[in-house]
């Protein structure tokens, strides 16, 4: 009996340490379309730079400097049929820069892309704070069904570099548009990946602050009051996304065919009103709770 108890204790002790953090588990009660598709999935990481952006973190009352804004992205895509599925994401930050884990999934790091096909582009945008791995399960799953999915690490908004909230307010839709345009013609960075991307058929999926950005990107403008908050974007710079402004009128991108906004932020702090939301011009799937005041 003592040996049996000792063995059971050993299992309980080492089990959690050895457990895999799988992102590709499909529960028996999941909806029918939850299962992975027919494509083997590849994954790659890219470091991008959006030049000449306003540096909100270092903006003062007298000066709004510009900088080359770095953006790290994770890209999932249909891979060559000869690739064997399965891989690990190492060193992923969860909830804090100091907490890192490894995630297990279906994607194969740096796998060769499919030899043929033209796949729509999906851009995924996380919350504040967050990172590009929070919806990695969705990125993998969509890629297996014939999409190229790009998940953004939004600078100043990740667990590793969380900074001034005003940067997130201004940059979310700008980051989304920059990534859409970058991957619409990706030939200068990766000709083989560019060859399978249908850059004229694009969807955007945003969660929380990502959903806020996606609404703006789709044509919804923010209120005048939201551009004046002391805790928001300084110097009235958020008027770039003000409903009815000339700058915001340029925001919707013809390449974007549909948007999914999951629990978009801003209602509880007066960022949206009927007039601003009336400017939204894309097919929208809005996912939100009826008692969620955010």
PDB file of C-alpha atoms in Angstrom:
ATOM      1  CA  UNK A   1       0.000   0.000   0.000  1.00  0.00           C
ATOM      2  CA  UNK A   2       2.830   2.394   0.913  1.00  0.00           C
ATOM      3  CA  UNK A   3       4.411   1.815  -2.499  1.00  0.00           C
ATOM      4  CA  UNK A   4       1.099   2.519  -4.253  1.00  0.00           C
ATOM      5  CA  UNK A   5       0.600   5.756  -2.304  1.00  0.00           C
ATOM      6  CA  UNK A   6       4.160   6.843  -3.050  1.00  0.00           C
ATOM      7  CA  UNK A   7       3.700   6.141  -6.760  1.00  0.00           C
ATOM      8  CA  UNK A   8       0.446   8.103  -6.851  1.00  0.00           C
ATOM      9  CA  UNK A   9       2.101  11.024  -5.055  1.00  0.00           C
ATOM     10  CA  UNK A  10       4.912  11.006  -7.588  1.00  0.00           C
ATOM     11  CA  UNK A  11       2.443  11.189 -10.469  1.00  0.00           C
ATOM     12  CA  UNK A  12       0.609  14.100  -8.850  1.00  0.00           C
ATOM     13  CA  UNK A  13       3.906  15.876  -8.217  1.00  0.00           C
ATOM     14  CA  UNK A  14       5.368  15.633 -11.715  1.00  0.00           C
ATOM     15  CA  UNK A  15       2.124  15.688 -13.716  1.00  0.00           C
ATOM     16  CA  UNK A  16       1.532  19.480 -13.827  1.00  0.00           C
ATOM     17  CA  UNK A  17       5.217  20.147 -14.580  1.00  0.00           C
ATOM     18  CA  UNK A  18       5.235  17.737 -17.514  1.00  0.00           C
ATOM     19  CA  UNK A  19       1.799  18.704 -18.839  1.00  0.00           C
ATOM     20  CA  UNK A  20       1.602  20.142 -22.317  1.00  0.00           C
ATOM     21  CA  UNK A  21      -0.036  23.482 -22.926  1.00  0.00           C
ATOM     22  CA  UNK A  22      -1.882  22.480 -26.078  1.00  0.00           C
ATOM     23  CA  UNK A  23      -3.646  25.098 -28.182  1.00  0.00           C
ATOM     24  CA  UNK A  24      -5.090  22.613 -30.696  1.00  0.00           C
ATOM     25  CA  UNK A  25      -7.404  20.617 -28.427  1.00  0.00           C
ATOM     26  CA  UNK A  26     -10.935  20.263 -29.816  1.00  0.00           C
ATOM     27  CA  UNK A  27     -13.422  19.294 -27.106  1.00  0.00           C
ATOM     28  CA  UNK A  28     -16.103  16.692 -27.867  1.00  0.00           C
ATOM     29  CA  UNK A  29     -18.828  19.307 -27.351  1.00  0.00           C
ATOM     30  CA  UNK A  30     -17.234  21.894 -29.651  1.00  0.00           C
ATOM     31  CA  UNK A  31     -19.230  23.148 -32.655  1.00  0.00           C
ATOM     32  CA  UNK A  32     -18.905  21.109 -35.839  1.00  0.00           C
ATOM     33  CA  UNK A  33     -16.740  23.657 -37.639  1.00  0.00           C
ATOM     34  CA  UNK A  34     -14.196  23.803 -34.785  1.00  0.00           C
ATOM     35  CA  UNK A  35     -12.153  20.905 -36.138  1.00  0.00           C
ATOM     36  CA  UNK A  36      -8.916  21.658 -37.964  1.00  0.00           C
ATOM     37  CA  UNK A  37      -9.093  21.755 -41.754  1.00  0.00           C
ATOM     38  CA  UNK A  38      -7.219  19.778 -44.393  1.00  0.00           C
ATOM     39  CA  UNK A  39      -4.058  21.892 -44.659  1.00  0.00           C
ATOM     40  CA  UNK A  40      -0.872  21.268 -42.722  1.00  0.00           C
ATOM     41  CA  UNK A  41       0.051  24.577 -41.060  1.00  0.00           C
ATOM     42  CA  UNK A  42       3.344  26.435 -41.204  1.00  0.00           C
ATOM     43  CA  UNK A  43       4.296  29.341 -38.960  1.00  0.00           C
ATOM     44  CA  UNK A  44       6.862  32.111 -39.254  1.00  0.00           C
ATOM     45  CA  UNK A  45       7.850  35.174 -37.264  1.00  0.00           C
ATOM     46  CA  UNK A  46       8.600  38.522 -38.895  1.00  0.00           C
ATOM     47  CA  UNK A  47       9.922  41.823 -37.539  1.00  0.00           C
ATOM     48  CA  UNK A  48       8.277  44.742 -39.361  1.00  0.00           C
ATOM     49  CA  UNK A  49       8.836  48.506 -39.187  1.00  0.00           C
ATOM     50  CA  UNK A  50       6.234  51.175 -39.870  1.00  0.00           C
ATOM     51  CA  UNK A  51       8.241  54.359 -40.530  1.00  0.00           C
ATOM     52  CA  UNK A  52       7.360  57.893 -39.513  1.00  0.00           C
ATOM     53  CA  UNK A  53       4.786  57.149 -36.806  1.00  0.00           C
ATOM     54  CA  UNK A  54       4.010  59.473 -33.890  1.00  0.00           C
ATOM     55  CA  UNK A  55       5.901  58.406 -30.765  1.00  0.00           C
ATOM     56  CA  UNK A  56       3.111  58.782 -28.221  1.00  0.00           C
ATOM     57  CA  UNK A  57       5.232  57.484 -25.329  1.00  0.00           C
ATOM     58  CA  UNK A  58       7.663  60.414 -25.738  1.00  0.00           C
ATOM     59  CA  UNK A  59       5.120  63.041 -26.775  1.00  0.00           C
ATOM     60  CA  UNK A  60       5.033  66.205 -24.641  1.00  0.00           C
ATOM     61  CA  UNK A  61       2.813  69.277 -24.656  1.00  0.00           C
ATOM     62  CA  UNK A  62       5.405  70.996 -26.853  1.00  0.00           C
ATOM     63  CA  UNK A  63       6.486  68.167 -29.135  1.00  0.00           C
ATOM     64  CA  UNK A  64       5.149  65.032 -30.863  1.00  0.00           C
ATOM     65  CA  UNK A  65       8.230  63.235 -32.208  1.00  0.00           C
ATOM     66  CA  UNK A  66       8.045  60.517 -34.843  1.00  0.00           C
ATOM     67  CA  UNK A  67       9.839  57.185 -34.956  1.00  0.00           C
ATOM     68  CA  UNK A  68      10.044  53.967 -36.912  1.00  0.00           C
ATOM     69  CA  UNK A  69       7.455  51.844 -35.125  1.00  0.00           C
ATOM     70  CA  UNK A  70       8.462  48.177 -34.694  1.00  0.00           C
ATOM     71  CA  UNK A  71       5.854  45.422 -34.967  1.00  0.00           C
ATOM     72  CA  UNK A  72       6.485  41.712 -34.471  1.00  0.00           C
ATOM     73  CA  UNK A  73       4.016  39.382 -36.170  1.00  0.00           C
ATOM     74  CA  UNK A  74       3.367  35.634 -36.165  1.00  0.00           C
ATOM     75  CA  UNK A  75       2.140  34.248 -39.483  1.00  0.00           C
ATOM     76  CA  UNK A  76       0.286  30.951 -39.978  1.00  0.00           C
ATOM     77  CA  UNK A  77      -0.249  29.624 -43.488  1.00  0.00           C
ATOM     78  CA  UNK A  78      -1.098  26.470 -45.464  1.00  0.00           C
ATOM     79  CA  UNK A  79       2.138  24.499 -45.753  1.00  0.00           C
ATOM     80  CA  UNK A  80       3.464  22.027 -48.299  1.00  0.00           C
ATOM     81  CA  UNK A  81       1.725  18.648 -48.172  1.00  0.00           C
ATOM     82  CA  UNK A  82       4.997  16.857 -47.356  1.00  0.00           C
ATOM     83  CA  UNK A  83       5.301  18.635 -43.994  1.00  0.00           C
ATOM     84  CA  UNK A  84       4.436  16.635 -40.857  1.00  0.00           C
ATOM     85  CA  UNK A  85       2.186  18.554 -38.470  1.00  0.00           C
ATOM     86  CA  UNK A  86       3.266  19.549 -34.970  1.00  0.00           C
ATOM     87  CA  UNK A  87       5.430  22.126 -33.244  1.00  0.00           C
ATOM     88  CA  UNK A  88       6.183  24.161 -30.121  1.00  0.00           C
ATOM     89  CA  UNK A  89       6.073  27.880 -29.383  1.00  0.00           C
ATOM     90  CA  UNK A  90       8.883  28.612 -26.927  1.00  0.00           C
ATOM     91  CA  UNK A  91       9.161  31.495 -24.485  1.00  0.00           C
ATOM     92  CA  UNK A  92       5.621  32.831 -24.737  1.00  0.00           C
ATOM     93  CA  UNK A  93       4.733  35.576 -22.236  1.00  0.00           C
ATOM     94  CA  UNK A  94       1.481  34.987 -20.380  1.00  0.00           C
ATOM     95  CA  UNK A  95       0.026  37.803 -18.279  1.00  0.00           C
ATOM     96  CA  UNK A  96       3.500  39.112 -17.367  1.00  0.00           C
ATOM     97  CA  UNK A  97       6.849  39.481 -19.124  1.00  0.00           C
ATOM     98  CA  UNK A  98       8.461  37.380 -16.386  1.00  0.00           C
ATOM     99  CA  UNK A  99       6.090  34.411 -16.885  1.00  0.00           C
ATOM    100  CA  UNK A 100       7.011  32.332 -19.911  1.00  0.00           C
ATOM    101  CA  UNK A 101       5.629  29.024 -21.125  1.00  0.00           C
ATOM    102  CA  UNK A 102       5.881  26.725 -24.103  1.00  0.00           C
ATOM    103  CA  UNK A 103       2.746  26.090 -26.158  1.00  0.00           C
ATOM    104  CA  UNK A 104       2.112  22.967 -28.233  1.00  0.00           C
ATOM    105  CA  UNK A 105       0.200  23.120 -31.476  1.00  0.00           C
ATOM    106  CA  UNK A 106      -0.143  21.932 -35.044  1.00  0.00           C
ATOM    107  CA  UNK A 107       2.041  24.514 -36.811  1.00  0.00           C
ATOM    108  CA  UNK A 108       5.519  23.690 -38.102  1.00  0.00           C
ATOM    109  CA  UNK A 109       8.113  26.429 -37.697  1.00  0.00           C
ATOM    110  CA  UNK A 110       9.399  27.852 -41.025  1.00  0.00           C
ATOM    111  CA  UNK A 111       7.737  25.126 -43.096  1.00  0.00           C
ATOM    112  CA  UNK A 112       7.627  25.572 -46.850  1.00  0.00           C
ATOM    113  CA  UNK A 113       4.349  27.184 -47.985  1.00  0.00           C
ATOM    114  CA  UNK A 114       1.867  25.299 -50.114  1.00  0.00           C
ATOM    115  CA  UNK A 115       3.076  24.944 -53.686  1.00  0.00           C
ATOM    116  CA  UNK A 116      -0.169  26.275 -55.134  1.00  0.00           C
ATOM    117  CA  UNK A 117      -3.259  28.177 -54.099  1.00  0.00           C
ATOM    118  CA  UNK A 118      -4.365  31.700 -53.285  1.00  0.00           C
ATOM    119  CA  UNK A 119      -5.510  32.126 -49.697  1.00  0.00           C
ATOM    120  CA  UNK A 120      -7.351  35.105 -48.141  1.00  0.00           C
ATOM    121  CA  UNK A 121      -5.512  37.145 -45.525  1.00  0.00           C
ATOM    122  CA  UNK A 122      -6.727  37.413 -41.910  1.00  0.00           C
ATOM    123  CA  UNK A 123      -5.230  39.930 -39.447  1.00  0.00           C
ATOM    124  CA  UNK A 124      -5.590  39.171 -35.720  1.00  0.00           C
ATOM    125  CA  UNK A 125      -5.317  41.952 -33.122  1.00  0.00           C
ATOM    126  CA  UNK A 126      -5.002  41.259 -29.367  1.00  0.00           C
ATOM    127  CA  UNK A 127      -6.222  43.114 -26.280  1.00  0.00           C
ATOM    128  CA  UNK A 128      -4.407  45.474 -23.866  1.00  0.00           C
ATOM    129  CA  UNK A 129      -2.150  44.108 -22.631  1.00  0.00           C
ATOM    130  CA  UNK A 130      -1.722  40.908 -24.596  1.00  0.00           C
ATOM    131  CA  UNK A 131       0.445  39.466 -27.339  1.00  0.00           C
ATOM    132  CA  UNK A 132       0.360  37.739 -30.696  1.00  0.00           C
ATOM    133  CA  UNK A 133      -0.013  34.287 -29.125  1.00  0.00           C
ATOM    134  CA  UNK A 134      -3.277  34.862 -27.242  1.00  0.00           C
ATOM    135  CA  UNK A 135      -5.294  33.782 -30.271  1.00  0.00           C
ATOM    136  CA  UNK A 136      -2.677  31.416 -31.689  1.00  0.00           C
ATOM    137  CA  UNK A 137      -5.251  28.620 -31.587  1.00  0.00           C
ATOM    138  CA  UNK A 138      -7.415  30.647 -33.965  1.00  0.00           C
ATOM    139  CA  UNK A 139      -4.456  31.493 -36.185  1.00  0.00           C
ATOM    140  CA  UNK A 140      -3.551  27.840 -36.572  1.00  0.00           C
ATOM    141  CA  UNK A 141      -7.122  26.690 -37.080  1.00  0.00           C
ATOM    142  CA  UNK A 142      -7.892  29.250 -39.768  1.00  0.00           C
ATOM    143  CA  UNK A 143      -4.659  28.492 -41.608  1.00  0.00           C
ATOM    144  CA  UNK A 144      -5.605  24.802 -41.681  1.00  0.00           C
ATOM    145  CA  UNK A 145      -8.804  25.845 -43.454  1.00  0.00           C
ATOM    146  CA  UNK A 146      -7.094  27.843 -46.170  1.00  0.00           C
ATOM    147  CA  UNK A 147      -6.223  31.287 -44.819  1.00  0.00           C
ATOM    148  CA  UNK A 148      -2.978  33.153 -44.197  1.00  0.00           C
ATOM    149  CA  UNK A 149      -3.362  34.553 -40.682  1.00  0.00           C
ATOM    150  CA  UNK A 150      -1.165  37.287 -39.226  1.00  0.00           C
ATOM    151  CA  UNK A 151      -1.242  38.034 -35.495  1.00  0.00           C
ATOM    152  CA  UNK A 152       0.337  41.305 -34.325  1.00  0.00           C
ATOM    153  CA  UNK A 153       2.379  42.162 -31.256  1.00  0.00           C
ATOM    154  CA  UNK A 154       1.149  45.747 -30.866  1.00  0.00           C
ATOM    155  CA  UNK A 155       4.049  47.850 -29.590  1.00  0.00           C
ATOM    156  CA  UNK A 156       3.386  49.525 -26.186  1.00  0.00           C
ATOM    157  CA  UNK A 157       0.512  47.080 -25.675  1.00  0.00           C
ATOM    158  CA  UNK A 158       2.054  43.675 -24.927  1.00  0.00           C
ATOM    159  CA  UNK A 159       2.845  42.032 -21.603  1.00  0.00           C
ATOM    160  CA  UNK A 160       6.524  42.628 -22.351  1.00  0.00           C
ATOM    161  CA  UNK A 161       6.322  46.348 -23.229  1.00  0.00           C
ATOM    162  CA  UNK A 162       3.020  47.687 -21.845  1.00  0.00           C
ATOM    163  CA  UNK A 163       3.216  51.472 -21.951  1.00  0.00           C
ATOM    164  CA  UNK A 164       1.116  54.635 -22.362  1.00  0.00           C
ATOM    165  CA  UNK A 165      -2.507  53.742 -23.081  1.00  0.00           C
ATOM    166  CA  UNK A 166      -2.746  56.677 -25.481  1.00  0.00           C
ATOM    167  CA  UNK A 167      -0.394  54.843 -27.823  1.00  0.00           C
ATOM    168  CA  UNK A 168      -2.826  51.947 -28.041  1.00  0.00           C
ATOM    169  CA  UNK A 169      -5.774  54.287 -28.627  1.00  0.00           C
ATOM    170  CA  UNK A 170      -4.072  55.935 -31.586  1.00  0.00           C
ATOM    171  CA  UNK A 171      -2.137  53.048 -33.083  1.00  0.00           C
ATOM    172  CA  UNK A 172      -4.530  50.090 -33.106  1.00  0.00           C
ATOM    173  CA  UNK A 173      -6.225  50.751 -36.446  1.00  0.00           C
ATOM    174  CA  UNK A 174      -2.994  52.161 -37.892  1.00  0.00           C
ATOM    175  CA  UNK A 175      -1.114  48.962 -37.009  1.00  0.00           C
ATOM    176  CA  UNK A 176      -3.903  46.874 -38.515  1.00  0.00           C
ATOM    177  CA  UNK A 177      -3.842  48.813 -41.769  1.00  0.00           C
ATOM    178  CA  UNK A 178      -0.047  48.722 -41.999  1.00  0.00           C
ATOM    179  CA  UNK A 179      -0.053  44.939 -41.620  1.00  0.00           C
ATOM    180  CA  UNK A 180      -2.845  44.545 -44.190  1.00  0.00           C
ATOM    181  CA  UNK A 181      -0.893  46.623 -46.714  1.00  0.00           C
ATOM    182  CA  UNK A 182       2.407  44.906 -45.923  1.00  0.00           C
ATOM    183  CA  UNK A 183       1.059  41.408 -46.476  1.00  0.00           C
ATOM    184  CA  UNK A 184      -1.070  42.406 -49.462  1.00  0.00           C
ATOM    185  CA  UNK A 185       2.252  42.630 -51.319  1.00  0.00           C
ATOM    186  CA  UNK A 186       4.766  40.613 -49.337  1.00  0.00           C
ATOM    187  CA  UNK A 187       7.028  39.776 -52.282  1.00  0.00           C
ATOM    188  CA  UNK A 188       9.917  41.976 -51.143  1.00  0.00           C
ATOM    189  CA  UNK A 189      10.132  40.099 -47.820  1.00  0.00           C
ATOM    190  CA  UNK A 190       9.135  36.539 -48.788  1.00  0.00           C
ATOM    191  CA  UNK A 191       8.320  35.820 -52.442  1.00  0.00           C
ATOM    192  CA  UNK A 192       7.312  32.223 -51.678  1.00  0.00           C
ATOM    193  CA  UNK A 193       4.808  33.282 -49.003  1.00  0.00           C
ATOM    194  CA  UNK A 194       3.590  36.207 -51.090  1.00  0.00           C
ATOM    195  CA  UNK A 195       2.781  33.773 -53.887  1.00  0.00           C
ATOM    196  CA  UNK A 196      -0.046  32.188 -51.878  1.00  0.00           C
ATOM    197  CA  UNK A 197      -1.591  35.341 -50.327  1.00  0.00           C
ATOM    198  CA  UNK A 198      -4.755  36.842 -51.794  1.00  0.00           C
ATOM    199  CA  UNK A 199      -4.050  40.375 -50.594  1.00  0.00           C
ATOM    200  CA  UNK A 200      -7.276  41.780 -52.038  1.00  0.00           C
ATOM    201  CA  UNK A 201      -9.469  39.549 -49.856  1.00  0.00           C
ATOM    202  CA  UNK A 202      -8.809  40.434 -46.224  1.00  0.00           C
ATOM    203  CA  UNK A 203     -10.566  39.929 -42.892  1.00  0.00           C
ATOM    204  CA  UNK A 204      -9.723  41.518 -39.518  1.00  0.00           C
ATOM    205  CA  UNK A 205     -10.377  39.912 -36.127  1.00  0.00           C
ATOM    206  CA  UNK A 206      -9.896  42.070 -33.030  1.00  0.00           C
ATOM    207  CA  UNK A 207     -10.415  41.362 -29.343  1.00  0.00           C
ATOM    208  CA  UNK A 208     -11.025  44.118 -26.766  1.00  0.00           C
ATOM    209  CA  UNK A 209      -8.616  46.917 -27.797  1.00  0.00           C
ATOM    210  CA  UNK A 210      -8.123  44.975 -31.012  1.00  0.00           C
ATOM    211  CA  UNK A 211     -11.892  45.111 -31.473  1.00  0.00           C
ATOM    212  CA  UNK A 212     -11.835  48.854 -30.761  1.00  0.00           C
ATOM    213  CA  UNK A 213      -9.221  49.301 -33.462  1.00  0.00           C
ATOM    214  CA  UNK A 214     -11.169  47.107 -35.878  1.00  0.00           C
ATOM    215  CA  UNK A 215     -14.296  49.250 -35.489  1.00  0.00           C
ATOM    216  CA  UNK A 216     -12.296  52.372 -36.317  1.00  0.00           C
ATOM    217  CA  UNK A 217     -10.604  50.571 -39.183  1.00  0.00           C
ATOM    218  CA  UNK A 218     -14.024  49.642 -40.553  1.00  0.00           C
ATOM    219  CA  UNK A 219     -15.257  53.238 -40.512  1.00  0.00           C
ATOM    220  CA  UNK A 220     -16.586  53.912 -37.007  1.00  0.00           C
ATOM    221  CA  UNK A 221     -15.297  57.223 -35.631  1.00  0.00           C
ATOM    222  CA  UNK A 222     -14.677  58.128 -31.995  1.00  0.00           C
ATOM    223  CA  UNK A 223     -16.410  60.978 -30.144  1.00  0.00           C
ATOM    224  CA  UNK A 224     -14.991  64.435 -29.567  1.00  0.00           C
ATOM    225  CA  UNK A 225     -15.044  63.812 -25.791  1.00  0.00           C
ATOM    226  CA  UNK A 226     -12.808  60.744 -26.177  1.00  0.00           C
ATOM    227  CA  UNK A 227     -10.105  62.859 -27.819  1.00  0.00           C
ATOM    228  CA  UNK A 228      -9.882  65.159 -24.784  1.00  0.00           C
ATOM    229  CA  UNK A 229      -9.332  62.776 -21.862  1.00  0.00           C
ATOM    230  CA  UNK A 230      -6.231  63.569 -19.792  1.00  0.00           C
ATOM    231  CA  UNK A 231      -5.486  59.830 -19.531  1.00  0.00           C
ATOM    232  CA  UNK A 232      -5.951  59.261 -23.262  1.00  0.00           C
ATOM    233  CA  UNK A 233      -3.926  60.224 -26.307  1.00  0.00           C
ATOM    234  CA  UNK A 234      -2.100  63.523 -25.623  1.00  0.00           C
ATOM    235  CA  UNK A 235      -2.308  66.798 -27.555  1.00  0.00           C
ATOM    236  CA  UNK A 236      -5.630  65.925 -29.177  1.00  0.00           C
ATOM    237  CA  UNK A 237      -3.854  63.509 -31.511  1.00  0.00           C
ATOM    238  CA  UNK A 238      -6.746  61.045 -31.330  1.00  0.00           C
ATOM    239  CA  UNK A 239      -8.744  63.450 -33.526  1.00  0.00           C
ATOM    240  CA  UNK A 240      -7.138  61.501 -36.363  1.00  0.00           C
ATOM    241  CA  UNK A 241      -9.914  58.944 -35.689  1.00  0.00           C
ATOM    242  CA  UNK A 242     -12.667  61.478 -34.909  1.00  0.00           C
ATOM    243  CA  UNK A 243     -16.014  60.758 -36.548  1.00  0.00           C
ATOM    244  CA  UNK A 244     -16.524  63.039 -39.532  1.00  0.00           C
ATOM    245  CA  UNK A 245     -12.870  64.123 -39.782  1.00  0.00           C
ATOM    246  CA  UNK A 246     -11.023  64.126 -43.101  1.00  0.00           C
ATOM    247  CA  UNK A 247      -8.277  61.908 -41.681  1.00  0.00           C
ATOM    248  CA  UNK A 248     -10.697  59.280 -40.454  1.00  0.00           C
ATOM    249  CA  UNK A 249     -12.616  59.282 -43.740  1.00  0.00           C
ATOM    250  CA  UNK A 250      -9.499  57.765 -45.343  1.00  0.00           C
ATOM    251  CA  UNK A 251      -9.393  54.839 -42.908  1.00  0.00           C
ATOM    252  CA  UNK A 252     -11.591  52.060 -44.399  1.00  0.00           C
ATOM    253  CA  UNK A 253      -9.490  49.912 -46.746  1.00  0.00           C
ATOM    254  CA  UNK A 254     -11.130  48.389 -49.817  1.00  0.00           C
ATOM    255  CA  UNK A 255      -9.047  45.227 -49.364  1.00  0.00           C
ATOM    256  CA  UNK A 256     -10.884  44.470 -46.110  1.00  0.00           C
ATOM    257  CA  UNK A 257     -14.061  42.525 -46.853  1.00  0.00           C
ATOM    258  CA  UNK A 258     -15.278  41.678 -43.321  1.00  0.00           C
ATOM    259  CA  UNK A 259     -14.495  42.339 -39.653  1.00  0.00           C
ATOM    260  CA  UNK A 260     -15.057  40.369 -36.451  1.00  0.00           C
ATOM    261  CA  UNK A 261     -14.969  42.565 -33.346  1.00  0.00           C
ATOM    262  CA  UNK A 262     -14.917  40.610 -30.088  1.00  0.00           C
ATOM    263  CA  UNK A 263     -15.865  42.576 -26.954  1.00  0.00           C
ATOM    264  CA  UNK A 264     -14.672  45.902 -28.416  1.00  0.00           C
ATOM    265  CA  UNK A 265     -13.520  48.397 -25.788  1.00  0.00           C
ATOM    266  CA  UNK A 266     -14.769  51.947 -25.317  1.00  0.00           C
ATOM    267  CA  UNK A 267     -18.510  52.094 -24.681  1.00  0.00           C
ATOM    268  CA  UNK A 268     -18.139  52.578 -20.936  1.00  0.00           C
ATOM    269  CA  UNK A 269     -15.830  55.584 -21.377  1.00  0.00           C
ATOM    270  CA  UNK A 270     -17.774  57.427 -24.046  1.00  0.00           C
ATOM    271  CA  UNK A 271     -15.706  56.585 -27.115  1.00  0.00           C
ATOM    272  CA  UNK A 272     -18.737  55.556 -29.180  1.00  0.00           C
ATOM    273  CA  UNK A 273     -22.036  57.155 -30.012  1.00  0.00           C
ATOM    274  CA  UNK A 274     -24.686  56.486 -32.662  1.00  0.00           C
ATOM    275  CA  UNK A 275     -23.255  59.022 -35.105  1.00  0.00           C
ATOM    276  CA  UNK A 276     -19.743  57.613 -34.886  1.00  0.00           C
ATOM    277  CA  UNK A 277     -20.839  54.005 -35.215  1.00  0.00           C
ATOM    278  CA  UNK A 278     -23.016  54.886 -38.199  1.00  0.00           C
ATOM    279  CA  UNK A 279     -19.855  55.383 -40.212  1.00  0.00           C
ATOM    280  CA  UNK A 280     -18.949  51.694 -40.029  1.00  0.00           C
ATOM    281  CA  UNK A 281     -19.029  50.399 -43.592  1.00  0.00           C
ATOM    282  CA  UNK A 282     -17.916  46.748 -43.535  1.00  0.00           C
ATOM    283  CA  UNK A 283     -19.778  43.486 -42.944  1.00  0.00           C
ATOM    284  CA  UNK A 284     -19.421  42.978 -39.187  1.00  0.00           C
ATOM    285  CA  UNK A 285     -19.725  40.098 -36.770  1.00  0.00           C
ATOM    286  CA  UNK A 286     -19.961  41.675 -33.313  1.00  0.00           C
ATOM    287  CA  UNK A 287     -19.369  39.363 -30.347  1.00  0.00           C
ATOM    288  CA  UNK A 288     -20.203  40.914 -26.976  1.00  0.00           C
ATOM    289  CA  UNK A 289     -22.007  40.228 -23.730  1.00  0.00           C
ATOM    290  CA  UNK A 290     -25.314  41.873 -22.957  1.00  0.00           C
ATOM    291  CA  UNK A 291     -24.135  42.870 -19.466  1.00  0.00           C
ATOM    292  CA  UNK A 292     -20.553  43.771 -20.454  1.00  0.00           C
ATOM    293  CA  UNK A 293     -20.327  47.531 -19.832  1.00  0.00           C
ATOM    294  CA  UNK A 294     -16.985  47.813 -21.637  1.00  0.00           C
TER     295      UNK A 294
END
